[in-house]
Amino acid sequence: MRQPRQQRRRRAAEGAGEPTRVALVHLGCARNLIDSELILARLGEAGVLVTGDPDEADVVVVNTCSFIGPAREESDQAIRAQLRAKSAGRLGAVVVAGCLVQRYRRDLVRRYPDVDLFAEISDYSALAQHVAQLGRGQRGPAYLEAPGLRGDGREDGRLLATPGSYAYLRISHGCDHQCSFCAIPSIRGPHRSKRLENVAAEARELIDVGVKELVLVAEDSTAWGRDHGLELPDLVEALAELPGDHRVRVMYAYPNRFPWRLAELMRDHPRVLPYLDIPIQHIATPVLRAMRRNGSGDQVRRTLERLRSDVPGITLRTTVLLGFPGETDADAAELAQFVEEFELGRLGAFTYSPEEGTSGFELEHDVAPEAAEARRMLVLEARDRVLAKSQKALVGETVEVLVDEVHPGRPADRRGPAQEARAVARTDRDAPEVDLIVHLSPISGRLAVGQRVEVRVTAVDEESNLVAEETQEAASR
Ligand code: SF4
């Protein structure tokens, strides 16, 4: 029977009783997820018990995001929720880490006086020690400064929060671009590539624990290696050549100064997926200029056209921003037409929010939120038309997928009607968490996470996800 919190903390302080239980609330992007996984691993090494349920925890760590307004609001709500649990006596301590701390530093101490510890982005070993201390009811520093920016070294072991089929692999930190809407360079610093041998060492460890897809992430992955006299294709080839049956997927490419040997690898190397996430932000040249993006709309078009011709069947994913100061309805219409013309079915669209500390913040915000939202919907409708068409064309086809989740079936009981065993998978056209999935049902009893199997597409659901069944061969294997 779990001891009451006060008794547990007293016994923990005496060095006896149950270990401190810590939960982590993760917010933000894949790069921040790697930080959450590093924090979880350091906590485990510090002897605390990691629980997935904040209600079970003595200490909760909130790993925040502060990229744009809505993300900051989400971080604020997550922090305040834990502070309410603390003031109600259900929680012993609240710790805040991540981009919100990196951006606002000690200002946060005034904003959240009841938070027990703030920690800047680091290797998190000191954070874990202080969390264990807080769990024992011992006070420590209220603020942990980072010893400096992370460099080109390898990152320590992680407690993966992704299913074993894929894992994110950070190849560099920070960004040298100065996009006028983006605060990331002020949060994560200038661009620093991790050395090839360090990224390869991390990749090998992931492959050794059964990871089948390495999803390369950075602020600007295409800048990798330029500070070491190398280029991204050198790294991608080295990772693809590692022993194993893994695949390499590249996210967060920048459309300008594109390292074209990467296209050859995506076309010719069996382990480099013919897929690229390449945020373009917009296509109208006046808007790209105002955003301080390198390259005109025509240059972006030429880059995507060449990718399409150099890598037959390539899947392109992108991200766009609507409502930037000075944007017109015609600019947004040009973007929507571009999405349809280039058949960009895998696309995220956001509306602009002025960010303190960015050069865009000084610009007159002359696009009303309703207009920005209407333009965003215009672009998303174009995307959805493209997507529905390309997904429907796969019905009846056999495609290879990577299994990310397997859910065993169960008979009818008090929890509800019987459920068939089912699985969730992805085609090579789909990156985890941002693109589409494949619903597999029924499934053979031998299907497992991390398996690549052939499936026959039987339908497309209302969100354009595929519905499929294992082929006879796959099921009988
Ligand atoms: S490339 Fe631009 S949008 Fe992307 S992280 Fe760098 S500054 Fe931000």
PDB file of C-alpha atoms in Angstrom, residues 37 93 165 193 214 221 307 428 439 442:
ATOM      1  CA  GLU A  37      14.125  11.483 -23.068  1.00  0.00           C
ATOM      2  CA  ALA A  93       7.487  19.769  -5.921  1.00  0.00           C
ATOM      3  CA  SER A 165      10.098   1.131 -34.243  1.00  0.00           C
ATOM      4  CA  SER A 193      26.807  20.380 -35.797  1.00  0.00           C
ATOM      5  CA  LEU A 214      16.194   6.972 -37.517  1.00  0.00           C
ATOM      6  CA  SER A 221      19.362  19.715 -40.907  1.00  0.00           C
ATOM      7  CA  LEU A 307      13.811  17.080 -55.967  1.00  0.00           C
ATOM      8  CA  ASP A 428       7.642   5.230 -45.982  1.00  0.00           C
ATOM      9  CA  HIS A 439      -4.847   1.178 -39.514  1.00  0.00           C
ATOM     10  CA  PRO A 442      -7.436  -7.868 -38.481  1.00  0.00           C
TER      11      PRO A 442
END
